[in-house]
Short mmCIF file of C-alpha atoms in Angstrom, two decimals:
data_model
loop_
_atom_site.label_atom_id
_atom_site.label_comp_id
_atom_site.label_asym_id
_atom_site.label_seq_id
_atom_site.Cartn_x
_atom_site.Cartn_y
_atom_site.Cartn_z
CA MET A 18 45.15 84.39 70.35
CA ALA A 19 45.39 80.87 71.79
CA LEU A 20 48.28 80.83 74.23
CA GLY A 21 50.17 77.76 75.41
CA ILE A 22 52.74 77.45 78.20
CA ILE A 23 55.07 74.46 78.40
CA CYS A 24 57.39 73.57 81.27
CA ALA A 25 59.75 70.61 81.21
CA THR A 26 59.53 69.50 84.85
CA LYS A 27 56.97 69.39 87.62
CA THR A 28 59.13 71.83 89.59
CA GLU A 29 58.91 74.33 86.73
CA ALA A 30 55.17 73.79 86.21
CA THR A 31 54.04 73.91 89.86
CA PRO A 32 54.13 77.73 90.25
CA PHE A 33 51.84 78.02 87.22
CA ILE A 34 49.44 75.33 88.39
CA GLU A 35 49.18 76.98 91.81
CA LYS A 36 48.22 80.30 90.18
CA LEU A 37 45.91 78.88 87.51
CA VAL A 38 42.32 80.05 88.03
CA GLY A 39 39.38 77.82 87.09
CA GLY A 40 39.47 75.63 84.05
CA THR A 41 39.89 71.92 83.52
CA THR A 42 42.56 69.23 83.34
CA GLU A 43 42.77 66.62 80.60
CA HIS A 44 45.11 63.63 80.48
CA ALA A 45 46.53 63.14 76.97
CA ALA A 46 49.67 61.45 75.60
CA LEU A 47 50.75 60.51 79.14
CA ILE A 48 50.68 64.11 80.40
CA ASP A 49 48.21 66.44 82.13
CA VAL A 50 47.07 69.45 80.13
CA HIS A 51 45.54 72.27 82.18
CA GLU A 52 43.30 75.02 80.84
CA GLY A 53 42.51 78.11 82.87
CA GLU A 54 43.36 81.73 83.50
CA PHE A 55 46.90 82.82 84.30
CA ALA A 56 47.93 86.47 84.61
CA GLY A 57 44.51 87.45 83.28
CA VAL A 58 44.96 85.38 80.10
CA HIS A 59 43.32 82.08 79.13
CA VAL A 60 46.14 79.57 78.72
CA VAL A 61 46.77 75.91 77.98
CA LEU A 62 49.50 74.65 80.31
CA ALA A 63 51.45 71.41 80.03
CA CYS A 64 54.47 69.79 81.67
CA CYS A 65 56.17 67.99 78.80
CA GLY A 66 58.98 66.13 80.55
CA VAL A 67 62.72 66.54 80.09
CA GLY A 68 64.37 66.41 76.68
CA LYS A 69 63.84 67.50 73.10
CA THR A 70 61.59 64.60 72.03
CA ASN A 71 59.11 65.30 74.82
CA ALA A 72 59.29 69.03 74.12
CA ALA A 73 58.58 68.65 70.40
CA MET A 74 55.82 66.10 70.95
CA VAL A 75 53.90 68.23 73.44
CA SER A 76 54.42 71.42 71.44
CA GLN A 77 52.87 69.76 68.40
CA MET A 78 50.02 68.39 70.50
CA LEU A 79 49.13 71.82 71.88
CA ILE A 80 49.19 73.25 68.36
CA ASP A 81 47.10 70.47 66.80
CA ARG A 82 44.71 69.58 69.61
CA TYR A 83 44.30 72.91 71.39
CA GLY A 84 44.84 75.38 68.55
CA VAL A 85 47.74 77.16 70.23
CA ASP A 86 49.22 79.90 68.04
CA VAL A 87 51.48 81.47 70.69
CA LEU A 88 53.76 79.27 72.79
CA VAL A 89 55.82 80.31 75.79
CA ASN A 90 58.36 77.98 77.36
CA SER A 91 59.14 78.70 81.01
CA GLY A 92 61.60 76.98 83.29
CA THR A 93 65.25 76.78 84.26
CA ALA A 94 68.59 76.76 82.46
CA GLY A 95 72.30 76.64 83.00
CA GLY A 96 74.17 79.91 82.65
CA MET A 97 76.91 79.85 80.03
CA ASP A 98 77.88 83.51 79.79
CA PRO A 99 80.20 84.36 82.72
CA SER A 100 78.27 87.57 83.42
CA LEU A 101 75.17 85.62 84.43
CA ASP A 102 74.42 84.96 88.08
CA LEU A 103 72.11 82.53 89.84
CA PHE A 104 68.40 83.38 89.46
CA ASP A 105 68.92 85.81 86.60
CA ILE A 106 66.30 85.51 83.85
CA VAL A 107 67.35 84.71 80.30
CA VAL A 108 64.90 85.34 77.46
CA GLY A 109 65.94 83.46 74.36
CA SER A 110 66.16 85.53 71.20
CA THR A 111 67.57 82.65 69.11
CA PHE A 112 67.60 78.89 69.59
CA CYS A 113 69.68 76.06 68.18
CA HIS A 114 70.65 72.46 68.94
CA HIS A 115 74.18 72.12 70.29
CA ASP A 116 74.17 68.34 69.75
CA VAL A 117 72.98 68.25 66.11
CA ASP A 118 74.85 68.81 62.85
CA ALA A 119 72.41 71.48 61.71
CA GLN A 120 73.72 71.66 58.16
CA MET A 121 73.29 67.94 57.56
CA VAL A 122 70.14 67.29 59.60
CA LEU A 123 68.17 70.50 59.12
CA VAL A 124 69.42 72.35 56.05
CA ASP A 125 70.50 69.60 53.63
CA SER A 126 67.79 67.09 54.58
CA TYR A 127 64.04 67.12 53.97
CA PRO A 128 62.06 69.24 54.80
CA TYR A 129 65.02 71.62 54.22
CA TYR A 130 64.93 74.25 56.93
CA PRO A 131 66.45 77.57 55.83
CA GLY A 132 68.96 77.37 58.69
CA GLY A 133 69.79 75.73 61.97
CA VAL A 134 68.94 78.72 64.17
CA PHE A 135 65.35 79.60 65.06
CA ASP A 136 64.29 83.10 66.13
CA ALA A 137 61.93 84.09 68.92
CA ASP A 138 58.82 85.97 67.84
CA PRO A 139 59.53 89.74 67.70
CA ALA A 140 56.25 90.71 69.39
CA LEU A 141 56.98 88.34 72.28
CA ILE A 142 60.49 89.76 72.60
CA ASP A 143 59.06 93.28 72.67
CA ALA A 144 56.64 92.25 75.43
CA ALA A 145 59.49 90.62 77.34
CA ARG A 146 61.58 93.79 77.09
CA ALA A 147 58.67 95.79 78.47
CA ALA A 148 58.21 93.23 81.26
CA SER A 149 61.90 93.43 82.13
CA GLU A 150 61.63 97.09 83.11
CA GLY A 151 61.55 97.16 86.87
CA PHE A 152 61.43 93.37 87.24
CA ALA A 153 62.90 92.11 90.51
CA ALA A 154 65.63 89.99 88.86
CA PRO A 155 68.10 90.93 86.11
CA VAL A 156 66.78 89.98 82.65
CA ARG A 157 69.08 89.21 79.72
CA PHE A 158 68.26 88.58 76.07
CA GLY A 159 70.32 86.38 73.77
CA ALA A 160 71.13 82.98 72.32
CA MET A 161 69.96 79.75 73.95
CA VAL A 162 71.07 76.26 72.96
CA SER A 163 69.60 72.85 73.73
CA GLY A 164 70.88 69.28 73.86
CA GLU A 165 70.20 65.94 75.45
CA GLN A 166 72.69 66.32 78.28
CA PHE A 167 73.31 68.28 81.45
CA ILE A 168 76.17 70.70 80.75
CA ASP A 169 78.89 70.96 83.38
CA ASP A 170 82.57 71.89 83.32
CA GLU A 171 83.48 68.80 81.30
CA CYS A 172 81.71 70.01 78.15
CA ARG A 173 81.00 73.68 78.90
CA GLY A 174 83.99 74.93 76.91
CA ASP A 175 83.04 73.04 73.75
CA VAL A 176 79.46 74.40 73.73
CA ILE A 177 80.71 77.95 74.32
CA ALA A 178 83.34 77.65 71.58
CA ARG A 179 80.79 76.47 69.00
CA HIS A 180 77.76 78.61 69.93
CA ASP A 181 78.67 81.27 72.54
CA PRO A 182 75.18 81.13 74.15
CA LEU A 183 73.84 82.95 77.15
CA ALA A 184 72.25 79.79 78.51
CA VAL A 185 71.76 76.09 77.83
CA ASP A 186 68.79 73.77 78.40
CA MET A 187 67.34 70.51 77.10
CA GLU A 188 64.11 71.60 75.37
CA SER A 189 63.80 75.12 73.97
CA ALA A 190 65.39 74.53 70.55
CA ALA A 191 63.01 71.64 69.87
CA MET A 192 60.03 73.81 70.77
CA ALA A 193 61.36 76.65 68.62
CA GLN A 194 61.84 74.30 65.66
CA THR A 195 58.32 72.88 66.06
CA CYS A 196 56.84 76.36 66.25
CA PHE A 197 58.79 77.50 63.19
CA ALA A 198 57.45 74.57 61.16
CA ASN A 199 53.88 75.41 62.21
CA GLY A 200 54.03 79.20 61.97
CA VAL A 201 53.50 79.59 65.72
CA ALA A 202 55.01 82.45 67.74
CA PHE A 203 57.52 81.26 70.35
CA VAL A 204 59.69 82.53 73.16
CA SER A 205 61.52 80.88 76.07
CA VAL A 206 61.95 82.29 79.58
CA ARG A 207 64.49 80.56 81.83
CA GLY A 208 65.74 81.18 85.36
CA ILE A 209 69.41 80.39 85.92
CA THR A 210 70.14 77.52 88.34
CA ASP A 211 73.85 76.92 87.76
CA THR A 212 76.83 78.72 86.26
CA ALA A 213 80.53 78.14 85.70
CA GLU A 214 81.09 79.47 89.22
CA HIS A 215 78.21 77.43 90.71
CA ASP A 216 78.58 74.33 88.57
CA GLY A 217 77.06 70.87 88.73
CA PHE A 218 73.76 69.02 89.00
CA GLY A 219 73.72 69.57 92.75
CA ASN A 220 73.38 73.33 92.27
CA TYR A 221 70.57 72.75 89.79
CA GLU A 222 68.67 70.67 92.35
CA ILE A 223 69.22 73.23 95.12
CA ASN A 224 68.20 76.24 92.99
CA SER A 225 65.53 74.89 90.63
CA THR A 226 62.50 75.66 92.81
CA LYS A 227 63.43 79.32 93.30
CA ALA A 228 64.54 79.79 89.67
CA SER A 229 61.28 78.23 88.43
CA ALA A 230 59.20 80.57 90.59
CA ILE A 231 61.08 83.62 89.28
CA ALA A 232 60.61 82.43 85.68
CA CYS A 233 56.88 81.99 86.36
CA ASP A 234 56.65 85.54 87.75
CA PHE A 235 58.44 86.94 84.72
CA THR A 236 56.18 84.97 82.37
CA ALA A 237 53.19 86.56 84.08
CA SER A 238 54.68 90.01 83.53
CA LEU A 239 55.37 89.14 79.89
CA LEU A 240 51.77 88.04 79.29
CA LYS A 241 50.42 91.21 80.89
CA ALA A 242 52.68 93.30 78.65
CA LEU A 243 51.60 91.27 75.62
CA ALA A 244 47.91 91.79 76.45
CA ILE A 245 48.42 95.54 76.60
CA ARG A 246 49.98 95.46 73.12
CA SER A 247 47.32 93.20 71.58
#
């Protein structure tokens, strides 16, 4: 198993880099790619940058250049379900683009995806469920959606009406689509930084460091659970 971890921002990646043991760093395609041991597992770690283009590009690079066949996305997200609170963990079970006409772009156009929703890998979900038992923060499993915008009250209702997701971000659906096309196992772990009650980019900035650290801790628990099952 060759395991990759991708974070979108430096804030999300820093807890991993601080805990990475040994290894090397390579600069490729404008980003730093770190190899080392995290949670007792050899990993390839990259910070891809914000947005779906960056996410897809770096996912493909880790698959092609580093032979990654399991990819975990860790970071932060906005809470869409009203039951979510700040710093809860959301593990994505399905992923889709909220800003793409999936039927036209994905299903009816080459290379003809079977649908516009991409599933997390069942073995990674099983490991995440095991990791959630006794974890310090609440852990929820469900739909995640991605788009090239920060979601606040102005557009929250439209995204909920069309997709009813647990959480929203700017990268995970692109990573899930890339992994689907390459036959690579994928899951996303996100700490909640903002909700309908705690809305706005200001809350994201205030809460992103803590939410990123919690997501990193949960990712470590997930990898330990996965190693036990391997």
